[in-house]
Tab-separated table of C-alpha atoms in Angstrom:
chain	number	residue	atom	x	y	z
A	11	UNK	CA	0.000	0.000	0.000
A	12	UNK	CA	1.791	2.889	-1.554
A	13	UNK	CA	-0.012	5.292	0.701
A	14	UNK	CA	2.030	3.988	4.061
A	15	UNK	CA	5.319	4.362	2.691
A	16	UNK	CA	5.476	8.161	2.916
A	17	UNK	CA	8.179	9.991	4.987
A	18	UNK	CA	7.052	12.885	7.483
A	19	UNK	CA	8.233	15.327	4.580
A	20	UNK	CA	6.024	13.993	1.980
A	21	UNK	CA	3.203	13.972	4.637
A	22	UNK	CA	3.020	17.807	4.811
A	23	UNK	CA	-0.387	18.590	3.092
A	24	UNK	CA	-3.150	18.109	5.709
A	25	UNK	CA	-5.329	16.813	2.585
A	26	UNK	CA	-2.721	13.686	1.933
A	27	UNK	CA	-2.583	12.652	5.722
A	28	UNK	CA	-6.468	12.992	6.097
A	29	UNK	CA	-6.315	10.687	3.000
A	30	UNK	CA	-4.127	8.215	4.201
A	31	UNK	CA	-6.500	8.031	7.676
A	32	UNK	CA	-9.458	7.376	5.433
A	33	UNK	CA	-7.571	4.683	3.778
A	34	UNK	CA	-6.529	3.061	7.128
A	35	UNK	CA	-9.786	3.545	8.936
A	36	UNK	CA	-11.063	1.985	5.310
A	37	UNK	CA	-8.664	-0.920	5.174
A	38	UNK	CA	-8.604	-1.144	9.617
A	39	UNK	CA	-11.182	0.196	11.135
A	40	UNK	CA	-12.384	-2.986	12.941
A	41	UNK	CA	-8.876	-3.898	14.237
A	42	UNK	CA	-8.810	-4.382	17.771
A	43	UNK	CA	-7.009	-2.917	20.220
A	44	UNK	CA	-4.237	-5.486	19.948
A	45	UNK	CA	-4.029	-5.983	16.676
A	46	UNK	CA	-3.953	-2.260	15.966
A	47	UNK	CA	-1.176	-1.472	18.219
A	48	UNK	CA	0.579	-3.965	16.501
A	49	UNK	CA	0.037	-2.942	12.849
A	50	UNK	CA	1.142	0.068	13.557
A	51	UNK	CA	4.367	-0.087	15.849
A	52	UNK	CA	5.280	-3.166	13.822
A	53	UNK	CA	3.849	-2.519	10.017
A	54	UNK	CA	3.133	1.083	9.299
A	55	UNK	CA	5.093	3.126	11.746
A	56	UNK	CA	7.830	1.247	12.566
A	57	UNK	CA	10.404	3.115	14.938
A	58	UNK	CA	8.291	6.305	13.795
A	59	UNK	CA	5.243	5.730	16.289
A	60	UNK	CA	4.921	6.368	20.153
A	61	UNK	CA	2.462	6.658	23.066
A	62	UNK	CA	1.368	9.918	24.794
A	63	UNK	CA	0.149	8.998	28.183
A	64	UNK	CA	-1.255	10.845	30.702
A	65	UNK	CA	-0.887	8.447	33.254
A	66	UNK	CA	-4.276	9.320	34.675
A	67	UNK	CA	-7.272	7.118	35.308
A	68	UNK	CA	-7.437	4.880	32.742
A	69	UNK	CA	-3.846	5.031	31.425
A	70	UNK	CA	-3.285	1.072	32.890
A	71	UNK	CA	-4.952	-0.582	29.935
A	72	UNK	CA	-3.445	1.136	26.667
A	73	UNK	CA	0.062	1.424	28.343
A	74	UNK	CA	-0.185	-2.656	29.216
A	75	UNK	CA	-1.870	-3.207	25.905
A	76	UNK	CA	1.641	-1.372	24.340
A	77	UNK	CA	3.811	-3.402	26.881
A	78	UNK	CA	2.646	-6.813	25.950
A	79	UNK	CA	3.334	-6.081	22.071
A	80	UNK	CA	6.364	-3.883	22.180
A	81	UNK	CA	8.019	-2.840	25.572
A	82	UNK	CA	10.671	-0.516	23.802
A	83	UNK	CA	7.831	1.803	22.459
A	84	UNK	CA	8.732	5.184	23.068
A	85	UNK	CA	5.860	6.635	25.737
A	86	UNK	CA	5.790	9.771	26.102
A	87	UNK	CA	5.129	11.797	29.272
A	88	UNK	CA	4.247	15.129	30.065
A	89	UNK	CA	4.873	16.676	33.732
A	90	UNK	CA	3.432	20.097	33.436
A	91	UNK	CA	4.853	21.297	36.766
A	92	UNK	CA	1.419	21.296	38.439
A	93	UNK	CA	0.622	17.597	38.616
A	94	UNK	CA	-0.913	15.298	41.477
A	95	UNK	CA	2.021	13.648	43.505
A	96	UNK	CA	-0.075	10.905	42.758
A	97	UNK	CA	0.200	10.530	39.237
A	98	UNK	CA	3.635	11.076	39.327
A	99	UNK	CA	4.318	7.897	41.668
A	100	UNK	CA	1.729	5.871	39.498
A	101	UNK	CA	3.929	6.948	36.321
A	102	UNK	CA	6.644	5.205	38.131
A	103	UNK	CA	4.407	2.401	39.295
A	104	UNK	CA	3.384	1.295	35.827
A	105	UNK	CA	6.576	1.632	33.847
A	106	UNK	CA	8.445	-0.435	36.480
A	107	UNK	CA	5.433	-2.879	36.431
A	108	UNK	CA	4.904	-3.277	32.858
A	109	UNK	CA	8.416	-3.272	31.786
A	110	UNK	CA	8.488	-0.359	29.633
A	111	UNK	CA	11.915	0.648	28.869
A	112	UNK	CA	11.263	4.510	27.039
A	113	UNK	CA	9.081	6.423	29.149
A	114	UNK	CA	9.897	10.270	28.474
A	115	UNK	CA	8.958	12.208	30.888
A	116	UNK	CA	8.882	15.992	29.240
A	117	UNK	CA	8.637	19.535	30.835
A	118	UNK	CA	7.436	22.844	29.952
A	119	UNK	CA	10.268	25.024	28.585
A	120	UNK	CA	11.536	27.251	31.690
A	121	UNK	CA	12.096	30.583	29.789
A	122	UNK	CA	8.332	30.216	28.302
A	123	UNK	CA	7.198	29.313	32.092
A	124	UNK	CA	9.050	32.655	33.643
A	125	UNK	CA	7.686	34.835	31.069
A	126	UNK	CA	4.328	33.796	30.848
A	127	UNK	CA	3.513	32.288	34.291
A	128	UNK	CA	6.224	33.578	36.888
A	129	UNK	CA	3.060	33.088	39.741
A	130	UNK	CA	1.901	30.015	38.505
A	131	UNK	CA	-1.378	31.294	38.464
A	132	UNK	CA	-1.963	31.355	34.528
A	133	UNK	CA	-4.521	28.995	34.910
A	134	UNK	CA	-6.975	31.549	36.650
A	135	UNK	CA	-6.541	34.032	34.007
A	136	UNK	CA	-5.522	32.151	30.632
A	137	UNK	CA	-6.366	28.358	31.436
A	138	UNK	CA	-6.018	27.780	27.377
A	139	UNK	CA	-2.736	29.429	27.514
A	140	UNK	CA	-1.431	27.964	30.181
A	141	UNK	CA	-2.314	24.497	28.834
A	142	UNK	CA	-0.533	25.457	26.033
A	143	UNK	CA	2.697	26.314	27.716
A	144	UNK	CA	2.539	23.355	29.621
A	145	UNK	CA	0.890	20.642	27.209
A	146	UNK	CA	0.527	21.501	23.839
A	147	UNK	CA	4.458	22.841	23.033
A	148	UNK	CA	6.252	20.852	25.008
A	149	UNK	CA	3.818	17.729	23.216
A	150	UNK	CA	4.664	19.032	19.666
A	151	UNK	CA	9.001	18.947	20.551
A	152	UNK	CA	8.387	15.852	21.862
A	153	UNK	CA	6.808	14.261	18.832
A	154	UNK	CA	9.515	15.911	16.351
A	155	UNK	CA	10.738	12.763	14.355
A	156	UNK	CA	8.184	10.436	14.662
A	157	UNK	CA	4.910	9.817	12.250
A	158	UNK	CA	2.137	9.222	14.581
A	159	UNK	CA	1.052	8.292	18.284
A	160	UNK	CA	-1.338	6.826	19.983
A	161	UNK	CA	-3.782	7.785	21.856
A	162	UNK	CA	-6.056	6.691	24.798
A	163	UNK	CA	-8.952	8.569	23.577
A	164	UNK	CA	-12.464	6.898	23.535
A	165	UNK	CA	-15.749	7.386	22.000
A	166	UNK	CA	-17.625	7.176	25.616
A	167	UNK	CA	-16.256	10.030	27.497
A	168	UNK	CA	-17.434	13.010	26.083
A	169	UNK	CA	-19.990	14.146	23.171
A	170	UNK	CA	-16.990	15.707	21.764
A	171	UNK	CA	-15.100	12.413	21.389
A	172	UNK	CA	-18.269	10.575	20.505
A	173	UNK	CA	-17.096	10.627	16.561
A	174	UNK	CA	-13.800	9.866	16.664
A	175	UNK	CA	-12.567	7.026	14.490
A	176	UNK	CA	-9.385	4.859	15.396
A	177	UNK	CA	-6.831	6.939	12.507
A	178	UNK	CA	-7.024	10.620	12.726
A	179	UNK	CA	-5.233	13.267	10.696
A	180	UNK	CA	-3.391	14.946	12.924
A	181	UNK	CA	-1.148	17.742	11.181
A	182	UNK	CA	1.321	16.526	9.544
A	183	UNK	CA	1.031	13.226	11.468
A	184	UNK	CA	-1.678	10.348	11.979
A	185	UNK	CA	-3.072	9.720	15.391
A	186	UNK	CA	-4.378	6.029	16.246
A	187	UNK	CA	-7.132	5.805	19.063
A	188	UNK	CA	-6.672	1.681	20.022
A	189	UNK	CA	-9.635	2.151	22.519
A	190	UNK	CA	-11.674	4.058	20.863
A	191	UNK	CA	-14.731	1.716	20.256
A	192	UNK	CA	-14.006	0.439	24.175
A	193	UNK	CA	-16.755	1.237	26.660
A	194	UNK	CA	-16.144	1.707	30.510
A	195	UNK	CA	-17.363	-1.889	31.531
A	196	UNK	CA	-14.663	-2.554	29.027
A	197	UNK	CA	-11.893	-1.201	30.427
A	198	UNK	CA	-13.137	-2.165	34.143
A	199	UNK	CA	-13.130	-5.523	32.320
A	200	UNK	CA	-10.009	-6.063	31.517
A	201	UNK	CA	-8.145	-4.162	34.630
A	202	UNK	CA	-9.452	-6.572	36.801
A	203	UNK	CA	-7.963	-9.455	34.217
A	204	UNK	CA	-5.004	-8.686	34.169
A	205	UNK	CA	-4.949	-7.329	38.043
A	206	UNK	CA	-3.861	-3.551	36.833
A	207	UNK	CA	-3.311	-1.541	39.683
A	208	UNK	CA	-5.422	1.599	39.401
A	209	UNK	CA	-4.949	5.301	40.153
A	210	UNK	CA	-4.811	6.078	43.688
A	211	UNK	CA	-6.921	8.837	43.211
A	212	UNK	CA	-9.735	6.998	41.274
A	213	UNK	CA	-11.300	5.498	44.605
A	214	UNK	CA	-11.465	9.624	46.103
A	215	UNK	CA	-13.543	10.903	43.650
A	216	UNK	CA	-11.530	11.343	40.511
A	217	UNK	CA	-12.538	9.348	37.460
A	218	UNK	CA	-10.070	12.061	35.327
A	219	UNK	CA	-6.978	13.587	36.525
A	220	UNK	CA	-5.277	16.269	34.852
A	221	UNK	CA	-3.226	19.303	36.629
A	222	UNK	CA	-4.584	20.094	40.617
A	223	UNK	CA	-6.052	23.605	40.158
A	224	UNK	CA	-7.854	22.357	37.168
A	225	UNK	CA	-9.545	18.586	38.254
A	226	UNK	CA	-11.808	18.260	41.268
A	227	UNK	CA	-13.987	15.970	42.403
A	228	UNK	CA	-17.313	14.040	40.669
A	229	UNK	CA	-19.865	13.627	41.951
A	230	UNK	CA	-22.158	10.211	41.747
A	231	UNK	CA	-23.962	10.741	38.258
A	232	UNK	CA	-21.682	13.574	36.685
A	233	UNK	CA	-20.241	12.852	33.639
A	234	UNK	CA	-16.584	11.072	34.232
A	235	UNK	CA	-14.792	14.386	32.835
A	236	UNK	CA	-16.937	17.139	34.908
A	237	UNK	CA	-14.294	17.872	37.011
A	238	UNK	CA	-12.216	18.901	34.500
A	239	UNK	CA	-11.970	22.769	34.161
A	240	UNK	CA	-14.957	22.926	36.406
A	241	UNK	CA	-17.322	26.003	35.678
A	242	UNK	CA	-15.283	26.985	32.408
A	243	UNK	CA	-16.203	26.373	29.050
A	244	UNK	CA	-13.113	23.975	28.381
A	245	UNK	CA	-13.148	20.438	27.625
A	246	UNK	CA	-9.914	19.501	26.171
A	247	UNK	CA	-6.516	20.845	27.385
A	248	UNK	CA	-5.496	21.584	23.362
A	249	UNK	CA	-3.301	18.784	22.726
A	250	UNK	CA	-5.970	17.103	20.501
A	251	UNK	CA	-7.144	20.402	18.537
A	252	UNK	CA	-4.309	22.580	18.804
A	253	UNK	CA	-1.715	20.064	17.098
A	254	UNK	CA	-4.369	19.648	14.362
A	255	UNK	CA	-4.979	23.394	13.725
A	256	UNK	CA	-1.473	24.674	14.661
A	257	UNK	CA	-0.321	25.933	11.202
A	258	UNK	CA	3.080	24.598	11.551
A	259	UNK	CA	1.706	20.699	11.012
A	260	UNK	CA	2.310	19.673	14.100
């Protein structure tokens, strides 16, 4: 398939990466999870593909998924300086558990931090910005050389992942969702299968974790993400619409 042998140079026009996801999603879409991860660290990507994890509350099953079909996959991290202690020690939890051997763990730049956010209180005035400085540039260094990642979005947490397919165009780059057709009983499922250990702050109240001044609590029969940029009208930090708008492909 002529289509997957392009380089990241020849994959510059959105139009020819949003064909090539049409032609996977065509050729793939019914792949599961497995299977998926597989094609593409093994077939399509090879060396050119890695995993951006949060780390969060459902982070166990993608990052074991990875781990049982390629351990050396490059997984990318991103410690935005305001994180959970938590999350931290569960980052250090799984890689040691699962085996992973290339867990990046990547930081805002300092100079950007100083001159934007010297108070650390960016996220009261600018919350986009700041999750820009923090997520969304440090994200697009991080991915410079490879030709997609995966991701651990799914269909079931929010209306505005509800039409997500399992390739993306993404930029200059193709984004693969392994989970995306996955439900929650689904991913409860197949945690307690394989015994994954899950986030310490799961059982208090927090179904998604992001940075502490921007994730509370949920309460019984709010949506898993309400606590997320509570009171604002946010839903994603940027990571999965600023990389696709961002003029530079990225």
């Amino acid at each position: 398939m002529a289509l997957l042998d392009r380089t990241v140079s020849e994959a510059g026009a959105g139009d020819g990466v949003a064909a090539e996801a049409a032609a996977l999603n065509a050729r793939y879409r019914d792949l599961d999870a497995r299977d998926a991860i597989a094609l593409a660290a093994g077939e399509l990507y090879p060396g050119r593909v890695a995993l951006v994890s949060s780390f969060g509350a459902e982070s166990a099953v993608l990052l074991h998924l990875v781990s049982e079909v390629d351990r050396d996959l490059p997984v990318v991290f991103l410690d935005t300086g305001r994180l959970f202690a938590e999350t931290l020690q569960y980052r250090s939890q799984l890689a040691t558990g699962f085996g992973l051997t290339d867990v990046r763990t990547i930081t805002p730049e300092p100079e950007r931090l100083l001159a934007s956010d010297p108070h650390r209180a960016l996220w009261m005035t600018d919350p986009d910005l700041c999750c820009r400085i923090r997520k969304t540039e440090p994200l697009a260094r991080a991915l410079e050389g490879f030709d997609a990642w995966f991701t651990g979005r799914k269909r079931f947490q929010s209306a505005t992942r509800s039409a997500i397919d399992l390739f993306e165009a993404d930029g200059r780059r193709i984004k693969i969702n392994p989970l995306v057709t996955w439900t929650a009983d689904d991913l409860k499922a197949y945690a307690a299968r394989h015994a994954l250990p899950p986030h310490p702050l799961v059982e208090k109240g927090y179904p998604s974790i992001g940075c502490v001044p921007c994730t509370s609590r949920v309460a019984p029969g709010e949506d898993a993400r309400a606590g997320r940029w509570r009171g604002l009208d946010k839903t994603e930090c940027g990571i999965h619409i600023d990389l696709e708008s961002d003029g530079s492909g990225i």
